[in-house]
XYZ file of C-alpha atoms in Angstrom:
667
model
C -64.341 -53.218 27.052
C -61.621 -52.675 29.591
C -59.121 -54.424 27.305
C -60.121 -52.275 24.297
C -59.916 -49.138 26.439
C -56.444 -50.135 27.629
C -55.212 -50.761 24.080
C -56.648 -47.445 22.938
C -54.880 -45.627 25.775
C -51.575 -47.274 24.863
C -51.964 -46.257 21.227
C -52.661 -42.649 22.234
C -49.566 -42.636 24.441
C -47.446 -44.062 21.630
C -48.788 -41.416 19.248
C -47.970 -38.699 21.771
C -44.435 -40.053 22.179
C -43.954 -40.136 18.405
C -45.258 -36.576 18.135
C -42.865 -35.371 20.834
C -39.943 -37.126 19.131
C -40.851 -35.548 15.804
C -41.061 -32.106 17.411
C -37.646 -32.613 19.023
C -36.175 -33.679 15.685
C -37.666 -30.631 13.959
C -36.246 -28.341 16.658
C -32.789 -29.928 16.306
C -32.842 -29.515 12.534
C -33.935 -25.903 12.974
C -31.128 -25.213 15.424
C -28.600 -26.671 12.994
C -29.888 -24.417 10.231
C -29.812 -21.362 12.493
C -26.277 -22.236 13.666
C -25.017 -22.462 10.089
C -26.437 -19.008 9.445
C -25.170 -17.247 12.575
C -21.865 -19.045 12.980
C -19.953 -16.684 10.641
C -21.417 -13.721 12.525
C -20.310 -15.199 15.833
C -16.863 -15.821 14.407
C -16.678 -12.232 13.209
C -17.662 -11.036 16.674
C -15.013 -13.308 18.168
C -12.383 -11.679 15.984
C -13.457 -8.233 17.101
C -13.483 -9.410 20.675
C -9.773 -9.887 20.667
C -8.965 -13.479 19.841
C -7.541 -12.323 16.531
C -8.365 -15.705 15.029
C -11.124 -14.665 12.653
C -10.418 -11.017 11.882
C -9.414 -11.629 8.291
C -9.183 -8.899 5.666
C -8.867 -9.244 1.911
C -9.453 -7.002 -1.071
C -10.122 -8.026 -4.660
C -7.734 -5.906 -6.711
C -8.530 -7.450 -10.097
C -11.440 -9.475 -11.511
C -11.283 -10.162 -15.232
C -13.572 -12.561 -17.099
C -12.645 -14.088 -20.458
C -14.662 -16.622 -22.498
C -13.033 -19.661 -20.857
C -11.513 -18.437 -17.582
C -11.544 -15.771 -14.890
C -8.606 -14.009 -13.208
C -8.853 -12.821 -9.610
C -6.103 -10.905 -7.837
C -6.582 -10.605 -4.082
C -4.584 -8.687 -1.504
C -4.654 -10.072 2.032
C -4.589 -7.585 4.887
C -3.042 -7.923 8.320
C -4.731 -9.978 11.037
C -6.340 -13.372 11.398
C -4.885 -16.787 12.111
C -3.285 -19.047 9.529
C -5.503 -19.978 6.596
C -5.627 -23.350 4.832
C -7.483 -22.283 1.711
C -9.104 -19.567 -0.371
C -12.669 -19.995 -1.599
C -14.295 -18.088 -4.448
C -18.025 -18.024 -5.039
C -19.078 -16.883 -8.505
C -22.501 -15.675 -9.595
C -23.720 -15.412 -13.175
C -26.332 -13.115 -14.690
C -29.153 -15.604 -13.974
C -28.253 -15.964 -10.295
C -26.587 -19.391 -10.618
C -23.826 -19.980 -8.049
C -20.473 -21.715 -8.647
C -17.657 -22.237 -6.170
C -13.945 -22.978 -6.352
C -11.382 -23.662 -3.606
C -7.594 -23.354 -3.742
C -5.548 -24.896 -0.922
C -2.054 -24.821 -2.429
C -1.123 -21.226 -3.236
C -2.182 -19.087 -0.281
C -1.471 -15.431 0.530
C 0.425 -14.472 3.652
C -0.501 -11.291 5.501
C 0.011 -8.182 3.334
C 0.652 -10.362 0.274
C -1.091 -10.307 -3.101
C -1.894 -13.463 -5.070
C -3.362 -14.010 -8.523
C -5.669 -16.961 -9.261
C -6.791 -18.179 -12.675
C -10.002 -20.229 -12.519
C -10.752 -22.305 -15.613
C -13.589 -24.347 -17.039
C -12.603 -27.554 -15.263
C -12.553 -25.713 -11.920
C -16.177 -24.562 -12.152
C -17.587 -27.277 -14.412
C -18.684 -24.804 -17.093
C -17.360 -24.121 -20.577
C -18.549 -20.543 -21.049
C -17.609 -17.802 -18.590
C -19.313 -15.018 -20.520
C -22.246 -14.842 -18.078
C -20.098 -14.729 -14.906
C -20.494 -11.254 -13.462
C -19.578 -11.356 -9.755
C -17.167 -13.061 -7.379
C -16.826 -13.164 -3.595
C -13.724 -14.240 -1.679
C -13.626 -16.223 1.575
C -10.798 -17.727 3.645
C -10.789 -21.310 4.906
C -9.279 -21.974 8.327
C -9.343 -24.634 11.047
C -10.846 -24.634 14.519
C -10.179 -27.710 16.658
C -9.334 -29.723 13.559
C -12.523 -28.800 11.694
C -12.633 -26.595 8.601
C -14.438 -23.282 8.829
C -15.292 -20.662 6.212
C -14.939 -16.974 6.992
C -17.570 -14.412 6.200
C -17.364 -12.855 2.745
C -14.280 -10.646 2.834
C -14.837 -8.778 -0.416
C -16.806 -9.015 -3.629
C -16.440 -7.492 -7.055
C -18.094 -7.321 -10.421
C -16.209 -8.287 -13.572
C -13.536 -6.051 -15.114
C -12.530 -4.555 -11.745
C -9.020 -3.163 -11.571
C -7.740 -4.021 -15.016
C -8.388 -5.645 -18.360
C -8.174 -9.186 -19.629
C -8.174 -9.672 -23.380
C -11.337 -7.635 -23.915
C -11.232 -3.940 -24.805
C -13.778 -1.816 -22.909
C -16.839 -0.823 -24.872
C -16.227 2.501 -26.620
C -12.464 2.339 -26.103
C -9.638 1.828 -28.578
C -7.006 -0.569 -27.262
C -3.393 -1.010 -28.316
C -1.548 -4.110 -27.120
C 2.177 -4.600 -26.493
C 3.798 -8.051 -26.177
C 7.585 -8.032 -25.683
C 7.949 -11.698 -26.683
C 5.567 -12.248 -29.583
C 4.871 -8.701 -30.774
C 6.241 -6.807 -33.767
C 6.389 -3.050 -34.194
C 5.431 -3.291 -37.884
C 2.015 -4.649 -36.886
C -1.150 -2.708 -36.084
C -1.075 -3.105 -32.287
C -4.356 -5.019 -32.018
C -4.866 -8.097 -29.849
C -3.913 -10.486 -32.658
C -0.985 -8.416 -33.928
C 0.481 -6.572 -30.918
C 3.400 -4.173 -30.914
C 6.664 -5.223 -29.290
C 8.436 -2.227 -27.761
C 7.837 0.844 -25.663
C 9.830 2.754 -28.274
C 6.956 2.080 -30.682
C 4.478 3.428 -28.112
C 6.629 6.535 -27.607
C 6.406 7.283 -31.304
C 2.612 7.077 -31.553
C -0.154 9.576 -30.812
C -3.226 8.572 -28.816
C -6.667 10.020 -28.242
C -8.739 10.543 -25.077
C -10.247 7.230 -23.964
C -7.524 5.061 -25.538
C -5.929 2.131 -23.686
C -2.266 1.146 -24.118
C -1.966 -2.314 -22.575
C 1.152 -4.328 -21.744
C 0.976 -8.104 -21.565
C 1.099 -9.567 -18.084
C 4.179 -11.621 -17.294
C 6.371 -9.699 -19.773
C 9.330 -7.349 -19.150
C 10.378 -4.128 -20.893
C 13.788 -2.503 -20.320
C 12.774 0.891 -21.681
C 11.338 4.220 -20.522
C 7.781 5.195 -21.450
C 7.360 8.860 -22.362
C 3.762 10.062 -22.350
C 3.215 12.500 -25.212
C -0.583 12.503 -25.673
C -3.446 14.047 -23.692
C -6.641 12.628 -22.250
C -9.689 14.640 -21.271
C -12.087 14.828 -18.325
C -13.970 11.513 -18.176
C -11.812 10.020 -20.957
C -8.254 9.560 -19.728
C -5.565 7.787 -21.692
C -4.868 4.593 -19.748
C -1.575 2.705 -19.593
C -2.298 -0.693 -18.087
C -2.156 -4.463 -18.448
C -3.937 -7.266 -20.284
C -3.916 -11.041 -20.137
C -3.307 -13.192 -17.066
C -0.463 -13.585 -14.608
C 1.859 -11.165 -12.870
C 1.903 -7.451 -13.617
C 3.952 -6.391 -16.647
C 7.334 -4.991 -15.590
C 9.049 -1.791 -16.677
C 12.652 -2.322 -15.607
C 15.029 0.654 -15.527
C 18.191 -1.472 -15.638
C 20.044 -3.276 -18.403
C 21.952 -6.561 -18.148
C 25.641 -5.847 -18.708
C 28.064 -8.363 -20.242
C 31.754 -8.303 -21.104
C 33.402 -7.819 -17.703
C 37.157 -7.414 -17.093
C 38.875 -9.302 -14.261
C 40.632 -6.844 -11.903
C 41.697 -9.571 -9.458
C 40.631 -10.305 -5.869
C 37.077 -11.024 -7.040
C 36.613 -7.546 -8.553
C 35.395 -7.051 -12.136
C 35.071 -3.845 -14.123
C 33.225 -2.551 -17.145
C 34.032 0.706 -18.928
C 31.820 2.958 -20.989
C 29.349 3.597 -18.159
C 28.998 7.364 -18.475
C 26.677 7.983 -15.504
C 26.162 6.664 -12.009
C 23.651 3.792 -12.279
C 22.466 4.355 -8.660
C 21.308 0.722 -8.424
C 23.183 -2.477 -9.296
C 21.598 -5.930 -9.008
C 23.078 -9.394 -9.477
C 20.734 -12.332 -9.994
C 17.995 -10.428 -8.151
C 20.195 -9.390 -5.210
C 20.642 -5.627 -4.772
C 24.335 -4.824 -4.239
C 25.664 -2.229 -1.800
C 27.170 1.052 -2.985
C 30.797 1.159 -1.748
C 31.585 4.803 -2.551
C 35.184 5.527 -3.490
C 36.319 1.909 -3.333
C 36.917 1.608 -7.094
C 38.716 -1.699 -7.727
C 38.783 -2.498 -3.997
C 35.038 -3.008 -3.627
C 34.023 -5.614 -1.086
C 31.882 -8.675 -1.657
C 28.355 -7.864 -2.870
C 29.393 -4.226 -3.384
C 29.719 -1.893 -6.355
C 31.293 1.462 -7.145
C 31.433 3.815 -10.129
C 34.417 5.937 -11.097
C 33.135 9.025 -12.885
C 36.575 10.117 -14.097
C 37.021 6.988 -16.233
C 33.348 5.998 -16.679
C 33.930 2.588 -15.135
C 31.700 0.380 -12.984
C 33.296 -1.993 -10.458
C 31.525 -4.960 -8.856
C 32.379 -7.891 -6.606
C 29.864 -10.735 -6.678
C 32.234 -13.622 -5.938
C 32.440 -14.685 -9.580
C 32.561 -13.318 -13.095
C 29.293 -11.351 -13.540
C 29.075 -12.823 -17.036
C 28.040 -16.068 -15.309
C 24.748 -14.494 -14.260
C 22.641 -11.388 -14.798
C 24.343 -8.205 -13.605
C 21.879 -5.317 -13.995
C 22.707 -1.629 -13.655
C 20.287 1.303 -13.693
C 20.245 2.941 -17.132
C 16.971 4.871 -17.227
C 15.835 7.603 -14.894
C 12.067 6.984 -15.031
C 9.716 4.115 -15.687
C 7.028 6.454 -17.028
C 7.745 10.119 -17.661
C 4.544 12.202 -17.650
C 5.628 15.647 -18.714
C 3.178 18.409 -19.668
C 0.236 16.012 -19.990
C -3.145 15.655 -18.329
C -5.887 13.129 -17.703
C -3.597 10.111 -17.713
C -4.131 6.817 -15.814
C -1.311 4.388 -15.002
C -2.444 1.082 -13.515
C -1.497 -2.571 -12.968
C 2.221 -2.171 -13.816
C 5.336 -3.132 -11.836
C 8.257 -0.676 -11.718
C 11.762 -1.653 -10.642
C 15.462 -0.738 -10.918
C 15.048 2.804 -12.237
C 18.349 4.669 -11.679
C 20.919 6.776 -13.538
C 20.030 9.960 -11.666
C 17.262 11.174 -9.379
C 15.073 8.249 -10.392
C 11.362 7.496 -10.055
C 9.011 4.763 -11.168
C 6.479 7.381 -12.291
C 7.375 11.058 -12.694
C 4.626 13.713 -12.939
C 6.023 17.142 -13.767
C 4.735 20.576 -12.770
C 2.640 21.108 -15.911
C 0.837 17.763 -15.667
C -2.471 17.341 -13.894
C -5.304 14.878 -13.290
C -2.989 11.878 -13.338
C -4.047 8.701 -11.508
C -1.487 6.051 -10.534
C -3.199 2.958 -9.134
C -2.783 -0.754 -8.453
C 0.938 -0.645 -9.272
C 3.988 -2.148 -7.582
C 7.154 -0.084 -7.049
C 10.330 -1.538 -5.557
C 14.136 -1.329 -5.560
C 14.306 2.057 -7.255
C 17.440 4.191 -7.022
C 20.297 4.226 -4.525
C 19.459 3.289 -0.953
C 22.943 3.355 0.591
C 25.085 5.842 2.474
C 27.416 7.743 0.138
C 29.527 8.707 3.156
C 29.124 7.934 6.873
C 25.709 9.221 7.919
C 25.029 10.734 4.461
C 22.195 9.245 2.444
C 22.237 8.510 -1.262
C 18.571 9.492 -1.462
C 18.055 8.713 -5.128
C 14.853 6.977 -6.134
C 11.119 7.473 -5.560
C 8.135 5.313 -6.335
C 6.058 8.277 -7.545
C 7.397 11.838 -7.746
C 4.586 14.339 -8.215
C 5.007 18.040 -8.985
C 1.633 18.653 -10.655
C -1.950 19.349 -9.566
C -5.067 17.253 -8.991
C -3.308 13.891 -9.036
C -4.285 10.684 -7.214
C -1.839 7.989 -6.088
C -3.861 5.054 -4.760
C -3.924 1.318 -4.085
C -0.220 0.849 -4.793
C 2.446 -1.121 -2.967
C 5.869 0.505 -2.608
C 8.979 -0.740 -0.856
C 12.767 -0.391 -0.873
C 12.803 2.907 -2.729
C 16.136 4.674 -2.281
C 14.424 7.952 -1.355
C 10.667 7.787 -0.655
C 7.591 5.885 -1.773
C 5.607 9.018 -2.728
C 6.845 12.588 -2.832
C 4.700 15.660 -3.462
C 7.196 18.464 -4.022
C 7.636 21.914 -5.445
C 9.336 22.290 -8.790
C 12.869 23.557 -8.494
C 12.961 24.235 -12.242
C 10.051 26.712 -12.274
C 10.595 28.757 -9.112
C 7.657 31.029 -9.895
C 5.670 30.507 -6.702
C 3.228 28.072 -8.263
C 3.466 24.539 -6.945
C 1.527 21.297 -6.670
C -2.028 21.624 -5.379
C -4.905 19.261 -4.599
C -3.063 15.939 -4.607
C -4.230 12.776 -2.845
C -2.230 9.805 -1.534
C -4.621 7.045 -0.419
C -5.045 3.298 0.148
C -1.356 2.527 -0.394
C 0.960 0.110 1.398
C 4.405 1.701 1.742
C 7.294 0.239 3.723
C 11.074 0.114 4.055
C 11.980 3.149 1.940
C 15.295 4.695 2.836
C 14.592 8.395 3.467
C 10.902 8.598 4.337
C 7.793 6.741 3.245
C 5.903 9.886 2.141
C 7.375 13.364 1.638
C 5.520 16.652 1.197
C 7.804 19.618 0.737
C 8.297 22.948 -0.928
C 11.168 23.787 -3.208
C 14.564 22.294 -2.391
C 16.649 24.686 -4.455
C 16.700 27.152 -7.320
C 13.509 29.133 -6.667
C 10.218 29.397 -4.823
C 7.312 26.982 -5.199
C 4.764 26.135 -2.519
C 2.861 22.917 -1.881
C -0.818 23.290 -1.024
C -3.834 21.056 -0.333
C -2.658 17.465 0.139
C -4.726 14.584 1.521
C -2.823 11.580 2.902
C -5.369 9.014 4.035
C -6.126 5.310 4.446
C -2.492 4.240 3.990
C -0.538 1.554 5.826
C 2.973 2.904 6.527
C 5.584 0.848 8.358
C 9.086 -0.570 8.541
C 9.941 -4.241 8.885
C 12.452 -5.631 11.354
C 14.740 -6.367 8.379
C 15.101 -2.685 7.447
C 18.799 -1.836 7.611
C 18.988 1.801 6.508
C 19.383 5.133 8.256
C 16.541 6.615 10.360
C 13.467 7.367 8.251
C 10.042 8.862 8.978
C 6.579 7.755 8.023
C 5.424 11.155 6.686
C 7.741 14.153 6.517
C 6.641 17.723 5.673
C 8.554 20.935 5.229
C 8.685 24.213 3.346
C 11.877 26.107 2.639
C 12.655 29.309 4.499
C 15.590 30.228 2.282
C 13.329 30.212 -0.803
C 10.241 31.543 1.006
C 8.323 28.341 0.113
C 5.434 27.000 2.211
C 3.769 23.620 2.660
C 0.177 24.270 3.687
C -3.238 22.676 4.187
C -2.094 19.112 4.728
C -4.665 16.595 5.979
C -3.420 13.291 7.404
C -6.183 10.939 8.512
C -7.107 7.292 8.992
C -3.577 6.030 8.364
C -1.844 3.230 10.239
C 1.805 3.661 11.238
C 3.890 1.053 13.009
C 7.531 0.158 13.664
C 8.772 3.426 12.215
C 12.514 3.962 12.379
C 12.187 7.676 13.109
C 8.967 9.609 13.803
C 5.656 8.505 12.324
C 4.719 12.102 11.401
C 7.318 14.854 11.386
C 7.321 18.504 10.326
C 10.118 20.933 9.741
C 10.039 24.620 8.800
C 7.350 26.550 6.913
C 4.421 24.165 7.433
C 0.972 25.589 8.181
C -2.645 24.428 8.543
C -1.895 20.820 9.402
C -4.721 18.435 10.364
C -3.942 15.043 11.910
C -7.044 12.920 12.595
C -7.842 9.302 13.460
C -4.447 7.750 12.880
C -2.878 4.797 14.692
C 0.758 5.316 15.709
C 2.223 2.166 17.245
C 5.838 1.531 18.254
C 7.162 4.655 16.612
C 10.900 5.281 16.553
C 14.012 3.234 17.241
C 16.401 5.996 18.243
C 16.716 8.664 20.972
C 14.274 11.571 20.630
C 11.923 9.657 18.292
C 8.199 10.209 18.852
C 4.883 9.402 17.214
C 3.918 12.926 16.124
C 6.799 15.392 16.089
C 6.217 19.025 15.109
C 9.866 20.075 15.007
C 9.727 23.764 14.296
C 9.658 26.713 16.654
C 7.050 28.591 14.586
C 3.503 29.160 15.802
C 1.861 27.526 12.786
C -1.686 26.149 12.964
C -2.173 22.451 13.674
C -5.098 20.343 14.886
C -4.478 16.857 16.336
C -7.599 14.855 17.221
C -8.899 11.283 17.520
C -5.474 9.611 17.211
C -4.144 6.607 19.107
C -0.450 6.807 19.991
C 1.067 3.827 21.777
C 4.649 3.003 22.747
C 6.671 5.827 21.245
C 10.394 5.204 21.616
C 10.995 8.472 23.473
C 7.585 10.111 23.537
C 4.269 10.016 21.709
C 3.731 13.720 21.065
C 6.388 16.388 20.519
C 5.513 20.028 19.827
C 8.292 22.604 19.903
C 5.954 25.608 19.826
C 2.498 25.067 21.330
C 1.000 28.331 20.046
C -1.944 27.848 17.651
C -2.060 24.114 18.282
C -5.283 22.251 19.178
C -4.785 18.780 20.677
C -7.737 16.823 22.082
C -9.784 13.608 22.069
C -6.737 11.424 21.579
C -5.531 8.290 23.354
C -1.869 8.353 24.372
C -0.490 5.270 26.120
C 2.959 3.954 27.005
C 2.639 0.279 27.920
C 6.273 -0.355 28.817
C 7.674 1.317 31.900
C 11.225 2.605 31.910
C 11.304 6.293 31.131
C 9.166 6.708 28.004
C 7.479 10.082 27.961
C 3.910 10.950 27.150
C 4.845 14.262 25.571
C 7.524 16.831 24.939
C 5.975 20.300 24.725
C 7.827 23.615 24.445
C 11.043 21.903 25.490
C 9.537 20.252 28.601
C 8.985 16.489 28.840
C 6.070 14.945 30.753
C 5.810 11.475 32.255
C 2.572 12.236 34.090
C -0.529 12.620 31.927
C -2.448 14.827 34.352
C 0.575 17.046 34.872
C 0.989 17.375 31.119
C -2.654 18.357 30.638
C -2.563 20.854 33.461
C 0.620 22.520 32.245
C -0.232 22.701 28.532
C -4.029 22.804 28.320
C -3.861 20.049 25.718
C -5.903 16.803 25.658
C -8.570 17.850 28.175
C -10.907 15.168 26.776
C -8.268 12.596 25.914
C -7.426 9.177 27.318
C -4.313 7.803 28.944
C -5.110 4.110 28.996
C -4.648 0.947 26.975
C -6.658 1.314 23.728
C -7.192 -2.476 23.699
C -6.269 -3.330 20.141
C -7.305 -6.771 18.938
C -3.713 -7.885 18.282
C -1.201 -5.035 18.047
C 1.943 -7.236 17.935
C 0.531 -8.751 14.740
C -0.526 -5.352 13.399
C -4.263 -5.772 13.946
C -5.413 -2.411 15.271
C -9.146 -3.025 15.394
C -10.687 -2.215 18.752
C -11.889 -4.808 21.221
C -15.514 -4.454 22.440
C -14.318 -3.047 25.768
C -11.902 -0.501 24.277
C -12.147 2.936 25.949
C -11.645 4.484 22.482
C -15.114 3.471 21.274
C -17.330 6.571 20.893
C -14.620 8.665 22.600
C -13.714 10.828 19.614
C -15.087 14.104 18.365
C -16.701 14.826 15.011
C -14.122 16.106 12.499
C -16.412 15.801 9.445
C -14.972 12.532 8.143
C -17.352 9.877 6.827
C -15.427 6.582 6.441
C -12.835 4.715 8.484
C -9.779 2.789 7.291
C -11.931 -0.082 5.992
C -14.702 2.045 4.501
C -17.114 1.635 7.416
C -19.438 4.589 7.904
C -18.669 6.928 10.786
C -21.597 7.244 13.176
C -21.002 10.181 15.554
C -19.447 10.260 18.006
C -16.566 8.596 16.135
C -14.187 6.130 17.704
C -10.618 7.175 18.368
C -8.157 5.495 16.004
C -8.313 4.234 12.420
C -11.151 1.717 12.819
C -14.755 2.162 13.833
C -15.742 -0.702 16.090
C -18.218 -2.993 14.309
C -20.028 -5.452 16.548
């Protein structure tokens, strides 16, 4: 009996040990599952906490689905450590999940990439049921691969068209390589030229689509009208890079003038931009046949263009601006322009897209504008100032989700019409979600008439834009946003709202006003390292008038001379901001009514401004790398005041009290 009892006790002990082991194994498995679920959330929190390693941003700009492939165009934002791959997760209409990884063609910060995913990539032959995609970045931590949280998702047909015409629409297709203008313009028999498009009439709801990867050296003149809810859309189809409308022609037949200089006659107007094998040449005004290397000049008295590219230009592609606009929208309404690249417009006061004073309800979106017009000095200290990305003189227009750089004048200009001069001017225009950098006068201009008559500018929203200059910028001083009226013509610029924008590395002021501006509202912007020259500041209201302005919830850090300049403090409200100079050595906090202030308390006491504002480090996640999210311990969290805005720079909801700056802190 004792032996049996002993054996029984041993068996019970063994069973208990086995049970404990099983419980431990179950707990371990459970912890692994939980860790896999919460790890991305922890990584996201780490990014917000200031490491900067996981704070990735990406936006899906285009998601087209065709029967045997899908096209995804993504734009990577600033922030986050180096990535080693991009992962896409697709979902079809039944809920089935498919994934694809690309580790060879990766976007850098602020770069856009296009990916074509085919049948072999997903292991399916029919893409017709694919309806959604999510994008993730792959990165390494201690030698191990990690996947970010979902950065963005989109349903099919976002941002453009593939080869499928939208239901209810009539589509016309243009293919510069394989098209023919005698054909019908359908997908199988596309037209060839923009000249053909210019000669046709279109109806509300029609689509005029240019093949991706193709180039047109023509100007598109919009002659038809859309209607509310049924715009006429000029866009892109197919896969690959955006279709290009190039304002320059390739010139051949050059004459050798000696000393490396070549000439070509018969050029009856100043091209404003000259490019050789993709390299933009410098305008050497007055040099004629003595132009230096990589320079050009035009002699108007003999209609001759001179260039020096170190060889006969006939050996390569010498392009000179021949067309003033990429798209000329004149006396039209309800027009959409999307998914097109504009470059090398010249031959006058050029623009990629021109919207005249009688046009309205035009949307320009998802386009690329670059190297438009003349960017050089035409005499020492005198700008050429010819060439805008979008020039808008009409009402109720939206310019959004575009990238603009190296425009000879500005990226976007909202201006009065010097031809009309009847007092009426552009109203209710919006500039939003754009990336604009390295333009040679300003990045955004808002101004009344510049000559010939009186036209005001009224009701402009400039919001959710990223505006900056790179270290490579080599032009004259330029502002982020510049606003002015015109006293001589009695023209005003009024009711301008500037909010949730990010400015950094500006060459002149981030925001500057001149005469005849009124009712200006500046909210929740980030202004970092503004100015490179004496007297440059973050916000600079450079007029001695007592116009109305409200400045709230902004972060200004490291202005070259000061952060805030106001020449006339009457009718100005300034509060709930964070102003901080991190580098000692004479930088001022403010310059008010002609008096500069180094001491924040002294400034507040003397001016009455910023009673509820901060003078301390805002604690950005990684400002040197342009990541202006707030760390968890930032003093700017919940330190703002309600100004009736609902979304931050990334679309996060504002929960009062708002944070100061462009980003709501998200834990």
